[in-house]
mmCIF file of C-alpha atoms and ligand atoms in Angstrom:
data_model
loop_
_atom_site.group_PDB
_atom_site.id
_atom_site.type_symbol
_atom_site.label_atom_id
_atom_site.label_comp_id
_atom_site.label_asym_id
_atom_site.label_seq_id
_atom_site.Cartn_x
_atom_site.Cartn_y
_atom_site.Cartn_z
ATOM 1 C CA MET A 154 -18.599 5.911 -23.325
ATOM 2 C CA LEU A 155 -16.402 2.987 -22.171
ATOM 3 C CA PHE A 156 -18.285 1.910 -19.023
ATOM 4 C CA ARG A 157 -21.684 2.522 -17.586
ATOM 5 C CA ALA A 158 -22.412 1.197 -14.088
ATOM 6 C CA LYS A 159 -26.098 1.201 -13.330
ATOM 7 C CA ASN A 160 -27.690 0.722 -9.865
ATOM 8 C CA ILE A 161 -24.943 -1.533 -8.707
ATOM 9 C CA HIS A 162 -25.270 -3.172 -5.293
ATOM 10 C CA LYS A 163 -22.911 -5.635 -3.683
ATOM 11 C CA ILE A 164 -23.829 -7.654 -0.663
ATOM 12 C CA PHE A 165 -21.383 -10.067 0.973
ATOM 13 C CA PHE A 166 -22.904 -12.876 2.968
ATOM 14 C CA ARG A 167 -20.926 -13.990 6.000
ATOM 15 C CA LYS A 168 -20.006 -17.609 5.635
ATOM 16 C CA SER A 169 -19.617 -18.290 9.363
ATOM 17 C CA PHE A 170 -21.105 -21.624 10.456
ATOM 18 C CA PHE A 171 -22.462 -19.865 13.521
ATOM 19 C CA ASP A 172 -24.098 -17.125 11.598
ATOM 20 C CA PHE A 173 -27.539 -18.732 11.451
ATOM 21 C CA LYS A 174 -29.255 -15.575 10.370
ATOM 22 C CA ASN A 175 -26.773 -15.191 7.486
ATOM 23 C CA ASN A 176 -26.848 -11.448 7.714
ATOM 24 C CA GLY A 177 -25.401 -9.805 4.710
ATOM 25 C CA LEU A 178 -23.086 -6.866 4.665
ATOM 26 C CA SER A 179 -23.817 -4.210 2.097
ATOM 27 C CA ALA A 180 -20.497 -3.168 0.622
ATOM 28 C CA LEU A 181 -21.942 -1.072 -2.252
ATOM 29 C CA SER A 182 -25.355 0.504 -2.772
ATOM 30 C CA ASP A 183 -26.890 2.127 -5.845
ATOM 31 C CA ILE A 184 -23.636 2.900 -7.696
ATOM 32 C CA ASN A 185 -24.102 4.839 -10.946
ATOM 33 C CA ILE A 186 -20.893 5.820 -12.750
ATOM 34 C CA ASP A 187 -20.075 6.523 -16.364
ATOM 35 C CA ILE A 188 -16.424 6.215 -17.466
ATOM 36 C CA TYR A 189 -15.396 7.789 -20.777
ATOM 37 C CA ASP A 190 -12.391 6.817 -22.921
ATOM 38 C CA GLY A 191 -9.302 8.487 -21.525
ATOM 39 C CA ASP A 192 -10.790 9.220 -18.093
ATOM 40 C CA ILE A 193 -8.737 8.800 -14.950
ATOM 41 C CA ILE A 194 -11.425 8.374 -12.362
ATOM 42 C CA GLY A 195 -10.523 8.562 -8.686
ATOM 43 C CA ILE A 196 -12.452 6.556 -6.072
ATOM 44 C CA VAL A 197 -11.860 7.899 -2.605
ATOM 45 C CA GLY A 198 -13.178 7.042 0.848
ATOM 46 C CA GLU A 199 -12.027 5.568 4.132
ATOM 47 C CA THR A 200 -11.193 1.901 4.632
ATOM 48 C CA GLY A 201 -14.227 -0.263 4.283
ATOM 49 C CA SER A 202 -16.125 2.144 2.081
ATOM 50 C CA GLY A 203 -16.232 -0.305 -0.819
ATOM 51 C CA LYS A 204 -13.492 1.087 -3.075
ATOM 52 C CA SER A 205 -11.685 -2.201 -3.823
ATOM 53 C CA THR A 206 -14.976 -4.055 -4.330
ATOM 54 C CA LEU A 207 -16.048 -1.451 -6.821
ATOM 55 C CA GLY A 208 -12.715 -1.708 -8.681
ATOM 56 C CA LYS A 209 -13.010 -5.458 -8.843
ATOM 57 C CA ILE A 210 -16.500 -5.228 -10.259
ATOM 58 C CA PHE A 211 -15.203 -3.027 -13.073
ATOM 59 C CA VAL A 212 -12.719 -5.669 -14.178
ATOM 60 C CA GLY A 213 -15.111 -8.629 -13.663
ATOM 61 C CA LEU A 214 -13.350 -10.019 -10.612
ATOM 62 C CA GLU A 215 -16.462 -9.541 -8.466
ATOM 63 C CA LYS A 216 -20.089 -9.796 -9.602
ATOM 64 C CA PRO A 217 -22.603 -7.251 -8.410
ATOM 65 C CA SER A 218 -25.521 -8.608 -6.382
ATOM 66 C CA ARG A 219 -27.811 -6.256 -8.281
ATOM 67 C CA GLY A 220 -27.416 -3.799 -11.117
ATOM 68 C CA PHE A 221 -25.566 -3.770 -14.471
ATOM 69 C CA LEU A 222 -22.187 -2.957 -15.796
ATOM 70 C CA TYR A 223 -21.930 -2.129 -19.467
ATOM 71 C CA TYR A 224 -18.633 -2.062 -21.344
ATOM 72 C CA ASN A 225 -18.895 -0.597 -24.819
ATOM 73 C CA ASN A 226 -22.674 -0.976 -24.377
ATOM 74 C CA ASN A 227 -22.519 -4.735 -23.532
ATOM 75 C CA ASN A 228 -23.604 -6.025 -20.175
ATOM 76 C CA ILE A 229 -20.363 -7.792 -19.154
ATOM 77 C CA PHE A 230 -22.056 -10.301 -16.895
ATOM 78 C CA LYS A 231 -24.205 -11.452 -19.829
ATOM 79 C CA LEU A 232 -21.259 -12.015 -22.208
ATOM 80 C CA SER A 233 -20.433 -15.486 -23.540
ATOM 81 C CA LYS A 234 -17.402 -17.101 -21.849
ATOM 82 C CA LYS A 235 -15.261 -16.242 -24.896
ATOM 83 C CA ASP A 236 -16.285 -12.604 -24.898
ATOM 84 C CA PHE A 237 -15.971 -12.364 -21.189
ATOM 85 C CA ARG A 238 -12.332 -13.590 -21.440
ATOM 86 C CA LYS A 239 -11.789 -10.984 -24.172
ATOM 87 C CA PHE A 240 -13.135 -8.290 -21.870
ATOM 88 C CA GLN A 241 -10.907 -9.447 -19.033
ATOM 89 C CA LYS A 242 -7.904 -9.277 -21.390
ATOM 90 C CA SER A 243 -8.671 -5.686 -22.100
ATOM 91 C CA THR A 244 -8.748 -4.754 -18.408
ATOM 92 C CA SER A 245 -6.135 -5.077 -15.680
ATOM 93 C CA PHE A 246 -5.894 -4.604 -11.916
ATOM 94 C CA ILE A 247 -2.938 -3.596 -9.748
ATOM 95 C CA PHE A 248 -3.461 -5.055 -6.300
ATOM 96 C CA GLN A 249 -2.908 -3.055 -3.109
ATOM 97 C CA ASP A 250 -0.082 -5.334 -2.130
ATOM 98 C CA PRO A 251 1.531 -6.421 -5.409
ATOM 99 C CA TYR A 252 4.279 -8.368 -3.706
ATOM 100 C CA SER A 253 1.878 -10.957 -2.341
ATOM 101 C CA SER A 254 0.468 -11.481 -5.837
ATOM 102 C CA PHE A 255 3.919 -12.470 -7.257
ATOM 103 C CA ASN A 256 5.020 -16.068 -7.180
ATOM 104 C CA PRO A 257 8.344 -15.641 -5.320
ATOM 105 C CA LYS A 258 9.878 -18.469 -7.318
ATOM 106 C CA MET A 259 9.331 -16.781 -10.668
ATOM 107 C CA ARG A 260 11.902 -14.496 -12.162
ATOM 108 C CA VAL A 261 10.684 -11.134 -13.524
ATOM 109 C CA LEU A 262 11.031 -12.539 -17.066
ATOM 110 C CA ASP A 263 8.622 -15.360 -16.245
ATOM 111 C CA ILE A 264 6.216 -13.010 -14.445
ATOM 112 C CA LEU A 265 5.976 -10.911 -17.548
ATOM 113 C CA GLN A 266 6.094 -13.750 -19.988
ATOM 114 C CA GLU A 267 3.358 -15.883 -18.456
ATOM 115 C CA PRO A 268 0.358 -13.745 -19.656
ATOM 116 C CA LEU A 269 1.881 -13.484 -23.187
ATOM 117 C CA ILE A 270 2.306 -17.247 -23.415
ATOM 118 C CA LEU A 271 -1.223 -17.881 -22.084
ATOM 119 C CA ASN A 272 -2.436 -15.587 -24.809
ATOM 120 C CA GLY A 273 -0.487 -17.282 -27.622
ATOM 121 C CA VAL A 274 1.944 -14.477 -28.366
ATOM 122 C CA GLU A 275 4.893 -15.739 -30.441
ATOM 123 C CA LYS A 276 8.341 -15.902 -28.963
ATOM 124 C CA ASN A 277 9.971 -12.976 -30.843
ATOM 125 C CA LYS A 278 6.882 -10.747 -30.270
ATOM 126 C CA ARG A 279 7.060 -11.644 -26.551
ATOM 127 C CA LYS A 280 10.684 -10.476 -26.356
ATOM 128 C CA GLU A 281 9.855 -7.243 -28.177
ATOM 129 C CA ARG A 282 6.925 -6.526 -25.842
ATOM 130 C CA ILE A 283 8.876 -7.362 -22.641
ATOM 131 C CA ASP A 284 11.770 -5.123 -23.694
ATOM 132 C CA GLU A 285 9.320 -2.282 -24.414
ATOM 133 C CA ILE A 286 7.471 -2.613 -21.165
ATOM 134 C CA ILE A 287 10.671 -2.870 -19.082
ATOM 135 C CA ASN A 288 11.754 0.335 -20.745
ATOM 136 C CA ASN A 289 8.392 1.975 -20.110
ATOM 137 C CA VAL A 290 8.540 1.242 -16.349
ATOM 138 C CA GLU A 291 12.216 2.288 -16.220
ATOM 139 C CA LEU A 292 13.656 -1.031 -15.120
ATOM 140 C CA LYS A 293 16.752 -2.605 -16.697
ATOM 141 C CA ILE A 294 16.927 -5.614 -19.005
ATOM 142 C CA GLU A 295 19.248 -7.359 -16.545
ATOM 143 C CA ASP A 296 16.416 -7.106 -13.943
ATOM 144 C CA LEU A 297 14.522 -9.723 -15.948
ATOM 145 C CA ASN A 298 16.662 -12.469 -14.434
ATOM 146 C CA LYS A 299 16.016 -11.444 -10.872
ATOM 147 C CA PHE A 300 13.416 -12.660 -8.382
ATOM 148 C CA PRO A 301 10.857 -10.266 -6.715
ATOM 149 C CA HIS A 302 12.644 -10.371 -3.327
ATOM 150 C CA GLN A 303 15.758 -8.856 -4.903
ATOM 151 C CA PHE A 304 13.992 -5.584 -5.531
ATOM 152 C CA SER A 305 13.008 -2.553 -3.398
ATOM 153 C CA GLY A 306 9.320 -1.788 -2.839
ATOM 154 C CA GLY A 307 9.323 0.881 -5.528
ATOM 155 C CA GLN A 308 10.910 -1.409 -8.110
ATOM 156 C CA ARG A 309 8.445 -4.140 -7.239
ATOM 157 C CA GLN A 310 5.606 -1.711 -7.861
ATOM 158 C CA ARG A 311 7.253 -1.088 -11.296
ATOM 159 C CA ILE A 312 7.170 -4.842 -11.958
ATOM 160 C CA ALA A 313 3.514 -4.977 -10.940
ATOM 161 C CA ILE A 314 2.760 -2.094 -13.284
ATOM 162 C CA ALA A 315 4.697 -3.796 -16.085
ATOM 163 C CA ARG A 316 2.771 -7.031 -15.570
ATOM 164 C CA ALA A 317 -0.561 -5.159 -15.425
ATOM 165 C CA LEU A 318 0.220 -3.508 -18.768
ATOM 166 C CA ILE A 319 1.925 -6.307 -20.639
ATOM 167 C CA LEU A 320 -1.161 -7.258 -22.651
ATOM 168 C CA ASN A 321 -1.895 -3.629 -23.574
ATOM 169 C CA PRO A 322 -5.179 -3.324 -21.674
ATOM 170 C CA LYS A 323 -7.589 -0.452 -22.408
ATOM 171 C CA PHE A 324 -8.597 -0.110 -18.783
ATOM 172 C CA LEU A 325 -6.457 -0.273 -15.654
ATOM 173 C CA VAL A 326 -7.517 -0.275 -12.003
ATOM 174 C CA ALA A 327 -4.798 0.727 -9.547
ATOM 175 C CA ASP A 328 -5.847 -0.037 -5.960
ATOM 176 C CA GLU A 329 -3.960 2.134 -3.505
ATOM 177 C CA PRO A 330 -0.970 2.167 -5.859
ATOM 178 C CA ILE A 331 1.476 3.857 -3.503
ATOM 179 C CA SER A 332 0.199 3.206 0.014
ATOM 180 C CA SER A 333 2.637 0.348 0.658
ATOM 181 C CA LEU A 334 5.663 2.350 -0.526
ATOM 182 C CA ASP A 335 8.187 4.499 1.346
ATOM 183 C CA LEU A 336 7.518 8.193 1.223
ATOM 184 C CA SER A 337 10.635 8.896 -0.833
ATOM 185 C CA ILE A 338 9.414 6.839 -3.810
ATOM 186 C CA ARG A 339 5.744 7.534 -3.766
ATOM 187 C CA ALA A 340 6.036 10.540 -6.060
ATOM 188 C CA GLN A 341 8.246 8.595 -8.586
ATOM 189 C CA ILE A 342 5.530 5.905 -8.940
ATOM 190 C CA LEU A 343 2.754 8.485 -9.333
ATOM 191 C CA LYS A 344 4.844 10.261 -11.982
ATOM 192 C CA LEU A 345 5.406 6.913 -13.741
ATOM 193 C CA LEU A 346 1.619 6.161 -13.825
ATOM 194 C CA LYS A 347 1.026 9.601 -15.276
ATOM 195 C CA GLU A 348 3.728 9.163 -17.913
ATOM 196 C CA ILE A 349 2.358 5.766 -18.886
ATOM 197 C CA TYR A 350 -1.110 7.174 -19.186
ATOM 198 C CA GLU A 351 0.113 10.016 -21.365
ATOM 199 C CA LYS A 352 1.940 7.653 -23.686
ATOM 200 C CA SER A 353 -0.874 5.138 -24.127
ATOM 201 C CA ASN A 354 -4.585 4.946 -24.780
ATOM 202 C CA LEU A 355 -5.406 3.904 -21.289
ATOM 203 C CA THR A 356 -8.474 4.698 -19.217
ATOM 204 C CA MET A 357 -7.769 4.327 -15.478
ATOM 205 C CA MET A 358 -9.437 4.010 -12.141
ATOM 206 C CA ILE A 359 -7.284 5.118 -9.202
ATOM 207 C CA ILE A 360 -8.441 3.846 -5.827
ATOM 208 C CA SER A 361 -7.139 5.712 -2.796
ATOM 209 C CA HIS A 362 -7.945 6.819 0.694
ATOM 210 C CA ASP A 363 -5.521 9.641 0.112
ATOM 211 C CA LEU A 364 -6.995 12.637 -1.767
ATOM 212 C CA SER A 365 -3.663 14.175 -2.762
ATOM 213 C CA ILE A 366 -3.008 11.243 -5.122
ATOM 214 C CA VAL A 367 -6.390 11.651 -6.746
ATOM 215 C CA GLU A 368 -5.866 15.385 -7.084
ATOM 216 C CA TYR A 369 -2.538 14.745 -8.895
ATOM 217 C CA LEU A 370 -3.724 12.027 -11.270
ATOM 218 C CA CYS A 371 -7.463 12.129 -11.822
ATOM 219 C CA ASN A 372 -9.810 14.170 -13.966
ATOM 220 C CA ARG A 373 -12.931 13.063 -12.060
ATOM 221 C CA VAL A 374 -13.551 11.872 -8.529
ATOM 222 C CA VAL A 375 -16.208 9.764 -6.796
ATOM 223 C CA VAL A 376 -16.404 9.954 -2.985
ATOM 224 C CA LEU A 377 -17.715 6.802 -1.326
ATOM 225 C CA TYR A 378 -18.963 6.453 2.234
ATOM 226 C CA LYS A 379 -20.324 3.214 3.574
ATOM 227 C CA GLY A 380 -20.725 2.003 0.023
ATOM 228 C CA PHE A 381 -22.779 4.967 -1.131
ATOM 229 C CA MET A 382 -21.703 7.576 -3.616
ATOM 230 C CA MET A 383 -21.644 10.844 -1.658
ATOM 231 C CA GLU A 384 -20.245 13.211 -4.224
ATOM 232 C CA GLU A 385 -19.061 13.068 -7.855
ATOM 233 C CA ALA A 386 -17.383 15.887 -9.667
ATOM 234 C CA PHE A 387 -14.511 16.927 -11.939
ATOM 235 C CA THR A 388 -11.357 16.968 -9.818
ATOM 236 C CA LYS A 389 -10.965 20.736 -9.964
ATOM 237 C CA ASP A 390 -14.567 21.362 -8.926
ATOM 238 C CA LEU A 391 -14.364 18.854 -6.092
ATOM 239 C CA PHE A 392 -11.263 20.512 -4.627
ATOM 240 C CA ASN A 393 -12.260 24.098 -5.343
ATOM 241 C CA ASN A 394 -15.834 23.666 -4.206
ATOM 242 C CA PRO A 395 -16.440 20.519 -2.128
ATOM 243 C CA LEU A 396 -20.132 20.271 -1.241
ATOM 244 C CA HIS A 397 -20.673 17.197 0.896
ATOM 245 C CA PRO A 398 -19.714 17.546 4.572
ATOM 246 C CA TYR A 399 -17.798 14.183 4.277
ATOM 247 C CA THR A 400 -15.800 15.452 1.306
ATOM 248 C CA LYS A 401 -14.947 18.615 3.209
ATOM 249 C CA LEU A 402 -13.762 16.546 6.146
ATOM 250 C CA LEU A 403 -11.649 14.352 3.813
ATOM 251 C CA ILE A 404 -10.063 17.378 2.185
ATOM 252 C CA GLU A 405 -9.354 19.072 5.541
ATOM 253 C CA SER A 406 -7.683 15.967 6.873
ATOM 254 C CA SER A 407 -5.955 15.074 3.611
ATOM 255 C CA PRO A 408 -2.226 14.435 3.932
ATOM 256 C CA THR A 409 0.269 15.713 1.436
ATOM 257 C CA LEU A 410 2.086 13.183 -0.692
ATOM 258 C CA TYR A 411 5.034 13.474 1.564
ATOM 259 C CA SER A 412 3.580 13.407 5.063
ATOM 260 C CA GLU A 413 4.236 10.296 7.156
ATOM 261 C CA LYS A 414 1.313 10.370 9.576
ATOM 262 C CA THR A 415 -1.875 10.829 7.726
ATOM 263 C CA LYS A 416 -4.977 12.255 9.337
ATOM 264 C CA ALA A 417 -6.961 10.385 6.716
ATOM 265 C CA THR A 418 -5.984 7.064 8.238
ATOM 266 C CA GLU A 419 -7.180 8.372 11.581
ATOM 267 C CA LEU A 420 -10.602 8.701 10.067
ATOM 268 C CA GLU A 421 -10.744 4.978 9.249
ATOM 269 C CA THR A 422 -13.345 3.045 11.063
ATOM 270 C CA PRO A 423 -13.323 -0.758 11.079
ATOM 271 C CA GLU A 424 -17.019 -1.250 10.680
ATOM 272 C CA SER A 425 -17.830 1.320 8.193
ATOM 273 C CA THR A 426 -20.300 -0.607 6.019
ATOM 274 C CA VAL A 427 -23.994 -0.983 6.762
ATOM 275 C CA ASP A 428 -25.719 -4.289 7.595
ATOM 276 C CA PHE A 429 -27.703 -5.620 4.718
ATOM 277 C CA LYS A 430 -30.875 -5.493 6.793
ATOM 278 C CA ASP A 431 -30.256 -1.795 7.235
ATOM 279 C CA THR A 432 -29.870 -0.996 3.567
ATOM 280 C CA GLN A 433 -33.408 0.374 3.464
ATOM 281 C CA ILE A 434 -32.022 3.007 5.823
ATOM 282 C CA ARG A 435 -34.315 5.935 6.336
ATOM 283 C CA PHE A 436 -31.650 8.483 7.267
ATOM 284 C CA CYS A 437 -28.432 9.912 5.860
ATOM 285 C CA PRO A 438 -25.565 7.377 6.004
ATOM 286 C CA PHE A 439 -23.287 10.175 7.249
ATOM 287 C CA LEU A 440 -25.671 11.364 9.989
ATOM 288 C CA GLU A 441 -23.632 10.139 12.955
ATOM 289 C CA LYS A 442 -20.509 12.065 11.975
ATOM 290 C CA CYS A 443 -22.073 15.084 10.339
ATOM 291 C CA LYS A 444 -21.635 18.496 11.967
ATOM 292 C CA GLN A 445 -24.069 20.152 9.600
ATOM 293 C CA LYS A 446 -27.090 17.942 10.046
ATOM 294 C CA ILE A 447 -30.592 19.316 9.968
ATOM 295 C CA ASP A 448 -33.842 17.647 11.157
ATOM 296 C CA LYS A 449 -34.649 16.128 7.798
ATOM 297 C CA CYS A 450 -31.388 14.155 7.808
ATOM 298 C CA LYS A 451 -32.575 11.689 10.410
ATOM 299 C CA GLU A 452 -36.063 11.458 8.933
ATOM 300 C CA SER A 453 -35.298 10.385 5.388
ATOM 301 C CA PHE A 454 -32.636 9.107 3.025
ATOM 302 C CA PRO A 455 -31.080 11.683 0.668
ATOM 303 C CA GLU A 456 -30.833 10.828 -3.052
ATOM 304 C CA ILE A 457 -27.769 11.875 -4.966
ATOM 305 C CA ILE A 458 -28.571 14.713 -7.306
ATOM 306 C CA GLU A 459 -26.753 17.011 -9.826
ATOM 307 C CA VAL A 460 -26.604 20.383 -8.101
ATOM 308 C CA GLU A 461 -24.180 21.978 -10.474
ATOM 309 C CA LYS A 462 -23.128 21.004 -13.960
ATOM 310 C CA GLU A 463 -21.530 17.500 -13.716
ATOM 311 C CA HIS A 464 -21.376 17.881 -9.904
ATOM 312 C CA LYS A 465 -23.495 15.522 -7.918
ATOM 313 C CA VAL A 466 -24.022 15.355 -4.170
ATOM 314 C CA ARG A 467 -26.050 13.284 -1.698
ATOM 315 C CA CYS A 468 -26.980 15.739 1.027
ATOM 316 C CA PHE A 469 -30.162 17.495 2.190
ATOM 317 C CA ARG A 470 -28.325 20.777 2.394
ATOM 318 C CA TYR A 471 -28.472 20.913 -1.434
ATOM 319 C CA ILE A 472 -31.893 19.486 -2.113
HETATM 320 N N1 LIG B 232 -14.763 -11.132 -0.205
HETATM 321 C C1 LIG B 232 -15.428 -10.534 0.789
HETATM 322 N N2 LIG B 232 -16.219 -11.229 1.651
HETATM 323 C C2 LIG B 232 -16.883 -10.624 2.656
HETATM 324 N N3 LIG B 232 -16.847 -9.310 2.924
HETATM 325 C C3 LIG B 232 -16.013 -8.557 2.085
HETATM 326 C C4 LIG B 232 -15.300 -9.117 0.984
HETATM 327 N N4 LIG B 232 -14.618 -8.130 0.373
HETATM 328 C C5 LIG B 232 -14.871 -6.986 1.046
HETATM 329 N N5 LIG B 232 -15.740 -7.233 2.015
HETATM 330 C C6 LIG B 232 -16.286 -6.233 2.923
HETATM 331 O O1 LIG B 232 -16.903 -5.261 2.152
HETATM 332 C C7 LIG B 232 -16.666 -3.943 2.758
HETATM 333 C C8 LIG B 232 -15.991 -3.109 1.686
HETATM 334 O O2 LIG B 232 -14.641 -3.597 1.500
HETATM 335 P P1 LIG B 232 -13.643 -2.991 0.464
HETATM 336 O O3 LIG B 232 -14.272 -2.955 -0.882
HETATM 337 O O4 LIG B 232 -12.359 -3.792 0.573
HETATM 338 O O5 LIG B 232 -13.411 -1.522 1.006
HETATM 339 P P2 LIG B 232 -12.152 -0.537 0.853
HETATM 340 O O6 LIG B 232 -11.346 -0.987 -0.320
HETATM 341 O O7 LIG B 232 -12.777 0.825 0.649
HETATM 342 O O8 LIG B 232 -11.379 -0.572 2.104
HETATM 343 C C9 LIG B 232 -15.841 -4.200 3.976
HETATM 344 O O9 LIG B 232 -16.673 -4.197 5.097
HETATM 345 C C10 LIG B 232 -15.208 -5.543 3.743
HETATM 346 O O10 LIG B 232 -14.980 -6.171 4.998
HETATM 347 S S1 LIG B 233 -27.848 14.916 4.525
HETATM 348 FE FE1 LIG B 233 -27.667 15.914 6.564
HETATM 349 S S2 LIG B 233 -26.498 14.442 7.800
HETATM 350 FE FE2 LIG B 233 -26.220 13.874 5.729
HETATM 351 S S3 LIG B 233 -24.362 14.883 5.054
HETATM 352 FE FE3 LIG B 233 -26.047 16.245 4.474
HETATM 353 S S4 LIG B 233 -26.318 17.647 6.253
HETATM 354 FE FE4 LIG B 233 -25.064 15.880 6.955
HETATM 355 MG MG1 LIG B 234 -9.373 -1.486 -0.463
#
């Protein structure tokens, strides 16, 4: 097992001067996920469900408020500084909007070279690695001398992928990897991610509000709602036999890779997390929107349980 997340909670405290009560916002609650070598795990859910926060925790960019994250059986937040840096080197994160994470004054060569220099890679080895990665993401050697603004969105995403992979990480998180791209090139970038995965020893986490991406790329899926895991299953089981009413709703409203207007975005709600003071909630988090609720759903909080082999769900209809 590569990762084990155990009882992870993440609470963000609002830093507003006027917020005297300092109410927290619970972005993630009781997350338990195992990731095995070679997995491509999909994290789905609407905006605000905690997907990006979860991805960041898995690469050490955010610290959980409670709970543990083990990487190769080591608690990553208990590592020495040196070992934590080593861990971070073996992981990588592609941000939702890669363009804003590029320094516009840096040429592609410098963007790719910088992490190699910082990690003490010799000059000739650097050139070898850059040539190899440029080839892997299907850019041209002459592109190395250009600046990010000289590329199309799809090519910029290729640069972001190249930079994320330049140090040969073992684990890659891609946060909404195609949502900022034109429809015509979304499929190309997905195909590229798949090819890169097949050629390397990567384990990946794909974050998306769009189920079709996850169906195409992932072997396992976790459905998040208001920071809670609602369902977890192998991809084929989730799509052939969705159990949770929220998953069913997501699948019904899932766009295809090629559709412009997505019903999934219509489902987004701006305030979809729960207030920290409400985390001891005594009812199902999906109660308000659920069309299948029963009396019990407003009286107690459902635990997530395995109802079929490797298929877990948080819903009283299965308890
Ligand atoms: N750094 C932060 N400070 C305060 N609140 C945050 C921060 N990052 C995320 N949040 C809040 O946590 C919740 C989950 O956010 P996020 O993980 O970005 O969800 P998603 O990626 O599913 O849209 C949201 O309500 C968001 O506003
Ligand atoms: S526990 Fe009840 S309210 Fe929640 S999803 Fe299941 S049926 Fe709906
Ligand atoms: Mg996000």
